[in-house]
Structures are given as structure tokens and as C-alpha cells.
């Protein structure tokens, strides 16, 4: 237990995402997303051969979800909107009124229980039709995303206090457009296609300016963005590894955070220099990393009211010499990431449990981006889903204690903490084999019943008492 407590205005919550919980994939006018398309055409791309056609069936059971949040005493709920439930083919025409009504009803149900809605505009589920035009690698996505965000702002900015433009741009771009697993899985050779990052950052800035100019005043809301905020600690005390740890954070967090939160904006200098050098060696006529014009740098800088941090684990970062002739994001980074074998892991052996690494990366964010307002938008630990989730209780206890140290000793400006996730849901390529919920969902029961695990009871106590209770 820690001798610190959470202030009365600190918000506790839980996060989910549309594709992972809603189901009703083709009901009430929803169009096909890149994940529907991938899974329906290649079921083997999901490790347990499952799909999210029904998932937690939250499209029909959202009132029950709100009841779970109320039971926890949650102060906020972070959820995402499915673009293809609003504009079925992604293009801004014939908005789907049933889709607009679903999220309006969810927001009203939350407000009725004094739960603050945190709306994520994009959490990975691009309408498939837009991917046929290249998706995030086609610069026309900027305008399409802006029009999608506009209709959400028109409909919900009277009630939504916190807006998030994107969830984990790092995974959207380096996995979706540079890896073999995540939809849409183009560039499977790992070609570092920074075009996705370039268009995504411009999309974010365009929507922030739209929000700031036209919608913010409606109820003094805030808009931000949510990043993968994985910890990277030097694999040894050598100068090379200490530099590798900084460089890998600049590549993994800074790629998206520096243009928005950085003192001078633009991509991190270490990235611009390294990718330009490699691109020349590879025979490219110019750097694979696109350039922002001076006006774009100014337009993008400062376009966020808060820094959303998703944190699961920490890795050792060690210098890794670039391999000639390989064009990939990790090769550009010149660092290899690994878990120290002495660190404890979750029961599925997916993440190392390193609470001091959480504190370390929060201090790095504070120092690197001039002490922004920080929200912990995801933090959790996977297992195979039993009700006696003692490891998850211990994980949350340890990480909340690290959070209290970051707030009270390092003075990091952290305003909220949300567990990933409210209930067991579709964990992308891991299907339902990874369970991260505070509530168990029985996926073989058509009613998808939710049952509180030990961690829900533990978290409820933390929220009620504002201190971290004893844990196993
Ligand atoms: C999972 C992951 C979560 C989600 C979330 C990421 O569910 O398997 O651990 O982190 O992927 O959608 O933002």
C-alpha cells in the first residue's frame, strides 16, 4: 500500500473500443470496416479463429455497460465511435441516423449517472471502402476524417467533455501499413511507410483546429490524442544503449508526439536525420520520412489539450546496428527492444510487469513535452479470463502506486486513470484468448452476461476510498 491518496477531483474510469465490444457489425446500417473485411476473408488471421460479429453485443447491451460503470463508481468512460456505423462507406454522405442515435443514447445514459464520456473518434476500424483508396496512405483521408469528425462534433459536442482524435497512431501506421497482422496489413515487407503517419498527424491537426474554432466553447470541452506510451529503459549503462533508449522512445512516441507536443514541433530530429541518411543509402531520391512545410509545423504544433497515455509494459532498449538493404521502421530505429528475463510477466507471458517503468516513462513525457496534462487512457494486464484474477489485482495495485509516486514525487500532471478494459472483449489478432476485463463476459452465452472479477471489486474499493488497498 502507498502512503499517498488520490485527490477528490482525480477521475477513475475504464476504456473500451467500438470494434472490440459492439458487435452488430452489419446491423442498423453499419458498413464494413477493414477488420470485418480482413476477418471475414481470412479467419485464420485471428489466433483463436474468432471474430467480433457479436463480441460483447454492446450495441444492444450498452445500458448494462453503463450499469457496470456505475457499480464501479467510475467517473469517466472512454469509448470509441465506429466510423462505418456513421458513414457506412466512409464518405460524408447519407449519415446513418441509427448509428448517430446509438452513440447519443450511450452519452445520455452516461450523463444520467454522472459519468464523463470520453469519445475516441478513431480506434482502428476504418471503413473498408476507404482502404480501397489506400486508406491512411492516401492524403485525401485528411478531408474524409475531418468530415467524419465534424458530424460527431455537430451531434455530441453539447455533451462530450473529452474528445480523442486517434487511439495509438503508432499501431495504426506501423502495424496496419507496415506489418503482417493488423488490418489492413499492406506493406507486409515492413517497408517503413511514414505516409500513414504524415496523413494521420495532418488529420489530427485539422480536426483539432475545427474543434478549437467552432465547438470547444459549447461546453468548455477538451480535445487530445492517445499514444502507445510503452516504457523503454537502457539495456545497459553503455552510452550506446542509453542513446538507444532515448532514440527508441523518439521513434515510438516522438514520431507522433513531437509534431504536436514538441517545443519546436516537427518530427524528432533524430528521426529526420537517421531516416534521411538511410533513404539516401537505399537509393531513394529523398527521405522516406515526408517533410512538413514550415507552415504545417506551425499548424500542427500545440494541437492537443492533453496527452493520452496507454501503458502496458516496459522493455529494455539496446543499440542495434542497421542491416544494409533492409527498409523497415525497426531498422531505421537502430534499437532492439526486449524484456529482461528477470521481470515477472502476466499469465499469458505477453507483457512484463514493471511498475517503475510506468513512472519512468511518465517522467520522460513530462520532461520531453513540457509537462502536459496527462490522462492514463489504458493500463491493464491480460489473462485467460477467470474470475479470480489475482494477478490483475496485483498489477493494478502496483501500477496505481507507481502512478501516485509520479503524481506526488515527480509532479507529473496526471488527471485520470482508466483500466483497459471494462469487460473482456475482442483483442484484435488475439481474439478472445486475451481477456483484460474487470468484468468477465461469457462469449458462449448468447446473452453475453457480464460478471465482476476480483479486480472489479478491488478497483471499486480504490475508487471509493481513493487509496490503493492491499493486494495479493
Ligand atoms: C488488447 C490490447 C488493448 C487493445 C486496445 C489498444 O485488447 O489486446 O491489450 O491494448 O488492443 O484496443 O488501444
mmCIF file of C-alpha atoms and ligand atoms in Angstrom, residues 17 20 78 123-124 167-168 310 312 350-351 378 420 425-428 430 434 436, ligand 1:
data_model
loop_
_atom_site.group_PDB
_atom_site.id
_atom_site.type_symbol
_atom_site.label_atom_id
_atom_site.label_comp_id
_atom_site.label_asym_id
_atom_site.label_seq_id
_atom_site.Cartn_x
_atom_site.Cartn_y
_atom_site.Cartn_z
ATOM 1 C CA UNK A 17 -13.372 0.473 -28.283
ATOM 2 C CA UNK A 20 -13.908 -4.761 -29.698
ATOM 3 C CA UNK A 78 -13.681 6.071 -22.662
ATOM 4 C CA UNK A 123 -9.889 3.420 -32.789
ATOM 5 C CA UNK A 124 -8.622 1.381 -35.784
ATOM 6 C CA UNK A 167 -6.074 5.773 -30.467
ATOM 7 C CA UNK A 168 -2.452 4.598 -30.793
ATOM 8 C CA UNK A 310 -1.716 3.840 -22.999
ATOM 9 C CA UNK A 312 1.098 -1.870 -20.506
ATOM 10 C CA UNK A 350 2.654 -11.158 -23.101
ATOM 11 C CA UNK A 351 3.814 -8.168 -21.001
ATOM 12 C CA UNK A 378 -5.273 2.437 -20.901
ATOM 13 C CA UNK A 420 -8.110 -1.340 -20.147
ATOM 14 C CA UNK A 425 -13.696 -8.117 -25.390
ATOM 15 C CA UNK A 426 -12.246 -8.877 -28.824
ATOM 16 C CA UNK A 427 -8.478 -8.409 -28.528
ATOM 17 C CA UNK A 428 -7.808 -7.928 -32.262
ATOM 18 C CA UNK A 430 -5.652 -12.412 -30.238
ATOM 19 C CA UNK A 434 -6.625 -12.500 -24.260
ATOM 20 C CA UNK A 436 -8.333 -7.927 -19.954
HETATM 21 C C1 LIG B 1 -5.946 -5.895 -26.300
HETATM 22 C C2 LIG B 1 -4.916 -4.829 -26.094
HETATM 23 C C3 LIG B 1 -5.537 -3.466 -25.893
HETATM 24 C C4 LIG B 1 -6.356 -3.104 -27.078
HETATM 25 C C5 LIG B 1 -6.614 -1.633 -27.302
HETATM 26 C C6 LIG B 1 -5.360 -0.862 -27.644
HETATM 27 O O1 LIG B 1 -7.133 -5.667 -26.136
HETATM 28 O O2 LIG B 1 -5.481 -6.977 -26.661
HETATM 29 O O3 LIG B 1 -4.158 -5.192 -24.990
HETATM 30 O O4 LIG B 1 -4.498 -2.570 -25.728
HETATM 31 O O5 LIG B 1 -5.669 -3.593 -28.222
HETATM 32 O O6 LIG B 1 -7.520 -1.550 -28.385
HETATM 33 O O7 LIG B 1 -5.724 0.508 -27.673
#
